[in-house]
Short mmCIF file of C-alpha atoms and ligand atoms in Angstrom, two decimals:
data_model
loop_
_atom_site.label_atom_id
_atom_site.label_comp_id
_atom_site.label_asym_id
_atom_site.label_seq_id
_atom_site.Cartn_x
_atom_site.Cartn_y
_atom_site.Cartn_z
CA MET A 24 103.45 16.62 110.31
CA ALA A 25 100.44 18.90 109.91
CA LYS A 26 97.06 17.26 110.30
CA PRO A 27 95.83 16.20 106.84
CA ILE A 28 92.42 17.18 105.50
CA LEU A 29 90.50 13.95 104.90
CA TYR A 30 87.56 13.60 102.53
CA ILE A 31 85.59 10.37 102.83
CA VAL A 32 84.03 9.81 99.39
CA ILE A 33 80.88 7.69 99.22
CA PRO A 34 79.00 6.84 96.02
CA CYS A 35 75.29 6.33 96.69
CA TYR A 36 72.70 4.91 94.34
CA ASN A 37 69.18 4.34 95.62
CA GLU A 38 70.41 4.05 99.19
CA GLU A 39 67.67 5.87 101.11
CA THR A 40 67.18 2.89 103.43
CA VAL A 41 70.86 2.62 104.38
CA LEU A 42 71.99 6.23 104.26
CA PRO A 43 70.30 7.43 107.48
CA ILE A 44 72.21 4.70 109.35
CA THR A 45 75.56 4.60 107.60
CA GLY A 46 75.68 8.36 106.90
CA LEU A 47 75.71 9.01 110.65
CA MET A 48 78.27 6.21 111.13
CA PHE A 49 80.68 7.84 108.69
CA LEU A 50 80.19 11.26 110.30
CA GLU A 51 80.77 9.80 113.74
CA LYS A 52 83.99 8.21 112.51
CA LEU A 53 85.10 11.53 111.03
CA HIS A 54 84.47 13.29 114.34
CA GLU A 55 86.34 10.57 116.22
CA LEU A 56 89.35 10.98 113.93
CA MET A 57 89.22 14.76 114.33
CA GLN A 58 88.97 14.54 118.11
CA ASN A 59 91.94 12.19 118.23
CA GLY A 60 93.93 14.81 116.36
CA LYS A 61 94.57 12.52 113.40
CA ILE A 62 92.94 14.72 110.78
CA SER A 63 92.15 18.40 110.31
CA ASP A 64 88.80 19.93 111.29
CA GLU A 65 88.38 20.88 107.64
CA SER A 66 87.73 17.21 106.87
CA ARG A 67 84.44 16.23 105.28
CA VAL A 68 82.28 13.30 104.25
CA LEU A 69 81.38 13.74 100.57
CA PHE A 70 78.30 11.80 99.48
CA VAL A 71 77.97 11.37 95.71
CA ASN A 72 74.41 10.86 94.57
CA ASP A 73 74.65 8.79 91.41
CA GLY A 74 71.32 9.77 89.87
CA SER A 75 69.26 7.91 92.46
CA LYS A 76 65.57 7.46 91.78
CA ASP A 77 64.61 7.51 95.46
CA GLY A 78 65.10 10.00 98.29
CA THR A 79 68.87 9.62 98.54
CA TRP A 80 69.65 13.27 97.67
CA ALA A 81 67.09 14.50 100.19
CA GLN A 82 68.77 12.31 102.82
CA ILE A 83 72.16 13.79 101.94
CA LEU A 84 70.82 17.34 102.25
CA ARG A 85 69.26 16.43 105.59
CA LEU A 86 72.60 15.13 106.86
CA ARG A 87 74.21 18.36 105.70
CA GLU A 88 71.67 20.46 107.58
CA THR A 89 72.54 18.76 110.84
CA ASP A 90 76.30 18.69 110.30
CA VAL A 91 78.46 20.90 108.04
CA HIS A 92 80.95 18.04 107.81
CA ALA A 93 78.50 16.25 105.52
CA GLN A 94 78.61 17.44 101.93
CA GLY A 95 76.97 16.24 98.76
CA LEU A 96 77.70 15.97 95.09
CA LYS A 97 74.82 15.32 92.74
CA LEU A 98 75.46 13.81 89.33
CA SER A 99 73.14 14.77 86.50
CA ARG A 100 72.10 11.12 86.04
CA ASN A 101 73.09 7.57 86.93
CA ARG A 102 76.61 6.89 85.63
CA GLY A 103 77.48 3.73 87.54
CA HIS A 104 79.60 3.09 90.61
CA GLN A 105 83.02 3.65 89.00
CA ASN A 106 82.12 6.99 87.40
CA ALA A 107 80.36 8.21 90.52
CA LEU A 108 83.41 7.36 92.59
CA LEU A 109 85.69 9.16 90.13
CA ALA A 110 83.44 12.24 90.23
CA GLY A 111 83.70 12.28 94.02
CA LEU A 112 87.47 11.76 94.08
CA MET A 113 88.17 14.38 91.42
CA THR A 114 86.02 16.91 93.27
CA ALA A 115 87.54 16.08 96.65
CA LYS A 116 91.13 16.35 95.41
CA ASP A 117 90.82 20.14 95.16
CA TYR A 118 89.95 20.41 98.83
CA ALA A 119 91.61 17.47 100.54
CA ASP A 120 95.08 16.14 101.30
CA ILE A 121 93.79 12.58 101.42
CA THR A 122 90.60 10.81 100.39
CA ILE A 123 89.18 7.50 101.53
CA SER A 124 86.61 5.94 99.22
CA ILE A 125 84.11 3.52 100.70
CA ASP A 126 80.72 2.02 99.78
CA CYS A 127 77.60 3.40 101.31
CA ASP A 128 76.24 0.09 102.57
CA GLY A 129 78.34 -0.34 105.71
CA GLN A 130 79.95 -3.57 104.47
CA ASP A 131 83.49 -2.28 104.85
CA ASP A 132 84.83 -1.82 108.36
CA ILE A 133 85.18 1.92 108.96
CA ASN A 134 87.64 1.26 111.77
CA ALA A 135 90.28 0.30 109.21
CA MET A 136 90.51 4.03 108.45
CA ASP A 137 92.75 4.68 111.46
CA GLU A 138 95.30 2.24 110.15
CA MET A 139 95.01 3.63 106.61
CA ILE A 140 95.81 7.12 107.90
CA LYS A 141 98.74 5.72 109.86
CA GLU A 142 100.10 4.08 106.69
CA TYR A 143 99.75 7.43 104.92
CA GLN A 144 101.69 9.17 107.72
CA ASP A 145 104.36 6.50 107.23
CA GLY A 146 104.73 7.53 103.60
CA ALA A 147 102.24 5.48 101.56
CA GLU A 148 100.39 7.45 98.87
CA VAL A 149 97.85 4.70 98.21
CA VAL A 150 96.52 2.35 100.92
CA TYR A 151 94.36 -0.56 99.77
CA GLY A 152 91.67 -1.92 102.06
CA VAL A 153 91.83 -5.68 101.62
CA ARG A 154 89.15 -8.08 102.82
CA ALA A 155 90.64 -10.60 105.23
CA SER A 156 87.85 -13.12 104.71
CA ARG A 157 84.62 -13.46 102.84
CA GLU A 158 82.74 -15.46 105.47
CA THR A 159 79.80 -13.06 105.63
CA ASP A 160 79.19 -13.21 101.88
CA THR A 161 76.81 -15.83 100.56
CA PHE A 162 78.44 -18.94 99.05
CA PHE A 163 77.33 -17.81 95.60
CA LYS A 164 78.72 -14.28 95.95
CA ARG A 165 81.96 -15.61 97.39
CA THR A 166 82.63 -18.13 94.61
CA THR A 167 81.63 -15.75 91.83
CA ALA A 168 83.83 -13.04 93.33
CA GLN A 169 86.79 -15.43 93.54
CA GLY A 170 86.13 -16.48 89.94
CA PHE A 171 86.15 -12.78 89.06
CA TYR A 172 89.72 -12.33 90.35
CA LYS A 173 90.87 -15.59 88.73
CA ILE A 174 89.50 -14.53 85.33
CA LEU A 175 91.13 -11.10 85.63
CA GLU A 176 94.45 -12.73 86.50
CA ILE A 177 94.34 -15.22 83.60
CA PHE A 178 93.66 -12.44 81.12
CA GLY A 179 96.41 -10.21 82.39
CA ALA A 180 94.59 -7.48 84.30
CA GLU A 181 96.62 -6.65 87.39
CA VAL A 182 94.49 -6.01 90.46
CA VAL A 183 94.96 -6.28 94.23
CA TYR A 184 93.31 -9.53 95.37
CA ASN A 185 90.14 -9.08 97.47
CA HIS A 186 90.38 -5.32 97.30
CA ALA A 187 87.28 -3.49 96.17
CA ASP A 188 87.13 0.28 96.14
CA TYR A 189 87.84 0.90 99.82
CA ARG A 190 91.12 2.77 99.72
CA LEU A 191 93.02 5.83 100.80
CA MET A 192 94.60 8.04 98.18
CA SER A 193 96.83 11.07 98.66
CA LYS A 194 96.49 14.28 96.69
CA ARG A 195 99.51 13.31 94.58
CA ALA A 196 98.02 9.91 93.72
CA LEU A 197 94.72 11.59 92.81
CA GLU A 198 96.48 14.09 90.59
CA GLY A 199 98.14 11.13 88.87
CA LEU A 200 94.79 9.42 88.45
CA ALA A 201 93.32 12.61 86.96
CA ARG A 202 95.70 12.25 84.04
CA PHE A 203 94.16 8.93 82.98
CA LYS A 204 91.53 9.99 80.49
CA GLU A 205 89.89 6.68 79.66
CA VAL A 206 86.15 6.34 79.46
CA ASN A 207 86.00 2.60 80.22
CA LEU A 208 86.69 3.01 83.89
CA PHE A 209 87.98 0.21 86.07
CA LEU A 210 89.58 2.04 88.99
CA ARG A 211 90.88 -1.08 90.73
CA GLY A 212 93.02 -1.79 87.69
CA LEU A 213 94.03 1.83 87.08
CA ILE A 214 95.26 2.78 90.51
CA PRO A 215 98.16 0.29 90.55
CA LEU A 216 99.19 1.91 87.24
CA VAL A 217 99.31 5.35 88.91
CA GLY A 218 102.20 4.00 90.97
CA PHE A 219 103.75 5.61 94.10
CA LYS A 220 104.41 3.82 97.37
CA SER A 221 101.41 1.75 98.39
CA SER A 222 100.44 -0.55 101.21
CA SER A 223 97.49 -2.65 102.36
CA VAL A 224 95.28 -2.74 105.43
CA TYR A 225 93.26 -5.87 106.24
CA TYR A 226 89.71 -5.85 107.58
CA ASP A 227 86.65 -8.08 107.89
CA ARG A 228 83.75 -7.35 105.64
CA HIS A 229 80.24 -7.26 107.11
CA GLU A 230 76.91 -7.94 105.56
CA ARG A 231 75.04 -5.10 103.89
CA ILE A 232 73.25 -3.10 106.64
CA ALA A 233 70.11 -2.61 104.54
CA GLY A 234 68.97 -2.47 100.93
CA GLU A 235 70.12 -4.76 98.15
CA SER A 236 73.36 -5.28 96.26
CA HIS A 237 73.59 -3.45 92.95
CA TYR A 238 76.13 -5.96 91.71
CA PRO A 239 74.31 -9.07 90.57
CA LEU A 240 76.28 -11.68 88.63
CA SER A 241 75.56 -10.03 85.28
CA LYS A 242 77.05 -6.69 86.38
CA MET A 243 80.02 -8.44 87.92
CA LEU A 244 80.72 -10.32 84.68
CA HIS A 245 80.40 -7.03 82.87
CA LEU A 246 82.91 -5.39 85.21
CA ALA A 247 85.33 -8.31 84.77
CA PHE A 248 85.01 -8.08 81.00
CA ASP A 249 85.52 -4.32 81.10
CA GLY A 250 88.49 -4.78 83.39
CA ILE A 251 90.13 -7.26 81.04
CA THR A 252 89.49 -5.47 77.78
CA SER A 253 90.40 -2.02 79.09
CA LEU A 254 93.55 -3.11 80.92
CA SER A 255 95.18 -5.75 78.76
CA VAL A 256 95.57 -6.92 75.20
CA ARG A 257 96.20 -10.47 76.31
CA PRO A 258 92.96 -11.79 74.73
CA LEU A 259 94.20 -10.48 71.37
CA LYS A 260 97.54 -12.19 71.88
CA MET A 261 95.84 -15.44 72.87
CA ILE A 262 93.83 -15.34 69.67
CA THR A 263 96.94 -14.79 67.61
CA GLY A 264 98.50 -17.84 69.27
CA PHE A 265 95.34 -19.84 68.76
CA GLY A 266 95.19 -18.85 65.09
CA PHE A 267 98.84 -19.87 64.65
CA LEU A 268 98.15 -23.30 66.17
CA ILE A 269 95.11 -23.85 63.95
CA SER A 270 97.16 -22.85 60.90
CA LEU A 271 99.84 -25.41 61.77
CA ILE A 272 97.25 -28.15 62.17
CA SER A 273 95.63 -27.18 58.86
CA LEU A 274 98.98 -27.34 57.11
CA LEU A 275 99.53 -30.83 58.46
CA ALA A 276 96.02 -31.81 57.40
CA VAL A 277 96.65 -30.53 53.86
CA LEU A 278 99.86 -32.57 53.67
CA ILE A 279 98.05 -35.71 54.74
CA VAL A 280 95.27 -35.11 52.24
CA VAL A 281 97.78 -34.64 49.42
CA VAL A 282 99.62 -37.83 50.39
CA ILE A 283 96.35 -39.78 50.46
CA LYS A 284 95.48 -38.34 47.06
CA LEU A 285 98.89 -39.34 45.64
CA PHE A 286 98.37 -42.91 46.77
CA GLY A 287 95.01 -42.87 45.09
CA TYR A 288 92.78 -43.45 48.11
CA THR A 289 90.48 -40.59 47.21
CA VAL A 290 87.21 -40.57 49.11
CA GLN A 291 84.17 -38.46 48.61
CA GLY A 292 85.07 -36.53 51.75
CA TRP A 293 82.51 -33.80 51.64
CA THR A 294 81.61 -34.41 55.31
CA SER A 295 85.09 -33.60 56.51
CA LEU A 296 85.18 -30.63 54.16
CA LEU A 297 82.02 -29.25 55.69
CA CYS A 298 83.40 -29.84 59.18
CA VAL A 299 86.49 -27.83 58.38
CA ILE A 300 84.45 -25.01 56.90
CA PHE A 301 82.21 -24.87 59.92
CA LEU A 302 85.07 -25.06 62.38
CA LEU A 303 87.09 -22.34 60.71
CA GLY A 304 84.01 -20.23 60.21
CA GLY A 305 83.28 -20.45 63.90
CA ILE A 306 86.78 -19.54 64.91
CA GLN A 307 86.81 -16.60 62.55
CA ILE A 308 83.59 -15.21 63.90
CA PHE A 309 84.84 -15.63 67.44
CA CYS A 310 88.03 -13.78 66.62
CA LEU A 311 86.16 -11.03 64.85
CA GLY A 312 83.98 -10.69 67.93
CA VAL A 313 86.92 -10.11 70.21
CA ILE A 314 88.53 -7.67 67.80
CA GLY A 315 85.19 -5.91 67.59
CA GLU A 316 85.20 -5.64 71.37
CA TYR A 317 88.39 -3.62 71.23
CA ILE A 318 87.16 -1.54 68.31
CA GLY A 319 84.11 -0.75 70.40
CA LYS A 320 86.41 0.56 73.13
CA ILE A 321 88.38 2.65 70.64
CA TYR A 322 85.09 4.06 69.44
CA ALA A 323 84.01 5.01 72.93
CA GLU A 324 87.40 6.51 73.78
CA SER A 325 87.64 8.48 70.56
CA LYS A 326 84.38 10.23 71.27
CA GLY A 327 85.91 11.55 74.47
CA ARG A 328 82.57 12.02 76.15
CA PRO A 329 82.58 13.43 79.67
CA ARG A 330 82.61 10.68 82.22
CA TYR A 331 80.25 12.52 84.51
CA ILE A 332 78.49 15.84 84.77
CA ILE A 333 77.96 17.51 88.11
CA ASP A 334 74.56 18.94 88.83
CA LYS A 335 75.08 20.37 92.33
CA ASN A 336 78.06 20.65 94.63
CA THR A 337 77.30 21.69 98.18
CA LEU A 338 81.01 22.32 98.80
CA GLU A 339 80.83 25.22 96.37
CA GLU A 340 77.66 26.47 98.01
CA THR A 341 79.43 26.59 101.34
CA GLU A 342 82.19 28.68 99.82
CA THR A 343 79.89 31.22 98.20
CA ASP A 344 77.78 31.38 101.35
CA GLU A 345 80.88 32.31 103.27
CA LYS A 346 81.86 34.96 100.72
CA ASP A 347 78.36 36.47 100.87
CA SER A 348 78.38 36.89 104.62
N1 UDP B 24 76.54 2.47 93.37
C1 UDP B 24 76.54 3.65 92.60
N2 UDP B 24 76.01 3.63 91.34
C2 UDP B 24 75.48 2.49 90.78
C3 UDP B 24 75.51 1.29 91.56
C4 UDP B 24 76.05 1.31 92.83
O1 UDP B 24 77.02 4.68 93.06
O2 UDP B 24 75.01 2.55 89.64
C5 UDP B 24 77.12 2.48 94.73
C6 UDP B 24 76.24 1.90 95.82
O3 UDP B 24 75.37 2.89 96.35
C7 UDP B 24 77.26 1.43 96.84
C8 UDP B 24 78.44 1.03 95.99
O4 UDP B 24 78.25 1.64 94.72
O5 UDP B 24 77.65 2.45 97.72
C9 UDP B 24 78.59 -0.47 95.82
O6 UDP B 24 77.38 -1.06 95.42
P1 UDP B 24 76.78 -2.37 96.10
O7 UDP B 24 76.95 -2.34 97.57
O8 UDP B 24 75.40 -2.53 95.60
O9 UDP B 24 77.73 -3.50 95.48
P2 UDP B 24 78.34 -4.81 96.21
O10 UDP B 24 78.95 -4.38 97.49
O11 UDP B 24 77.19 -5.74 96.43
O12 UDP B 24 79.33 -5.35 95.25
MG1 MG B 25 78.09 -3.52 98.93
#
């Protein structure tokens, strides 16, 4: 089998403290893989600057000056981790045979890449990097993250357990992904839908090398909510079931009330009446809220806004430079 061209895709947002360390780590890994004959010399590390407000882009350009294997993609503004990753993958797919996406913070073990490439050589089109343990995470992060997967599971969003966005994808899988046009991006849920043969590689996750997590609890809840509402309609179904149950109970209650009335035990009963009104009112508003959530998604999808806009692409610069000379 010919040596595949690998693009390592790394979304970076305000990572100037980590990038000088991890950027070199990724490049070193790329060189190691090239020297061992596992990947082609055309392979690159593609850093995606997701509208950082610090010196991240300057760091990327500096890396590129010292090593042509480092390339950069600059988004026109901050679009969030998922969109930045998609921008990188969609750009890389035109140059690469395989991509590996990984976070910039050095938390994921880069040595799992060897095994990922081996799985690809054995025929897998998608290889998920799965965290073997979460011992290095804080107790809070660990429990909230486990809750995150539990919630997703209950509400019918299919994801690979303990897999974040560290994964290998082949050109074919990327071309499949490119056909998903949704704006509410949750890649972890989408990629199983792309299909093809997949496999998993297990690794230990380290602590962040420097800088701070951009995923506080609020963002994680947001991602879980997005994941559920953009992948499944189970919440809607649950509400239908809930509404059915409430209707049955109400019917029973009406019967009882009528019977009581027939026997002449009429009471003033305005308290219970108010209770029922409040209860039903509450349920209705809750249901409307969830329906509104989906309508909001339809609204966003129907606008069909671009999911990202590329400002600069050093890969293209390299090409034109070559043509000029
Ligand atoms: N990131 C990004 N855009 C954002 C937020 C984060 O590209 O708006 C990148 C960030 O630079 C990192 C990755 O997404 O490479 C994951 O973020 P982080 O490490 O903060 O999340 P955690 O690992 O704590 O869940
Ligand atoms: Mg991280």
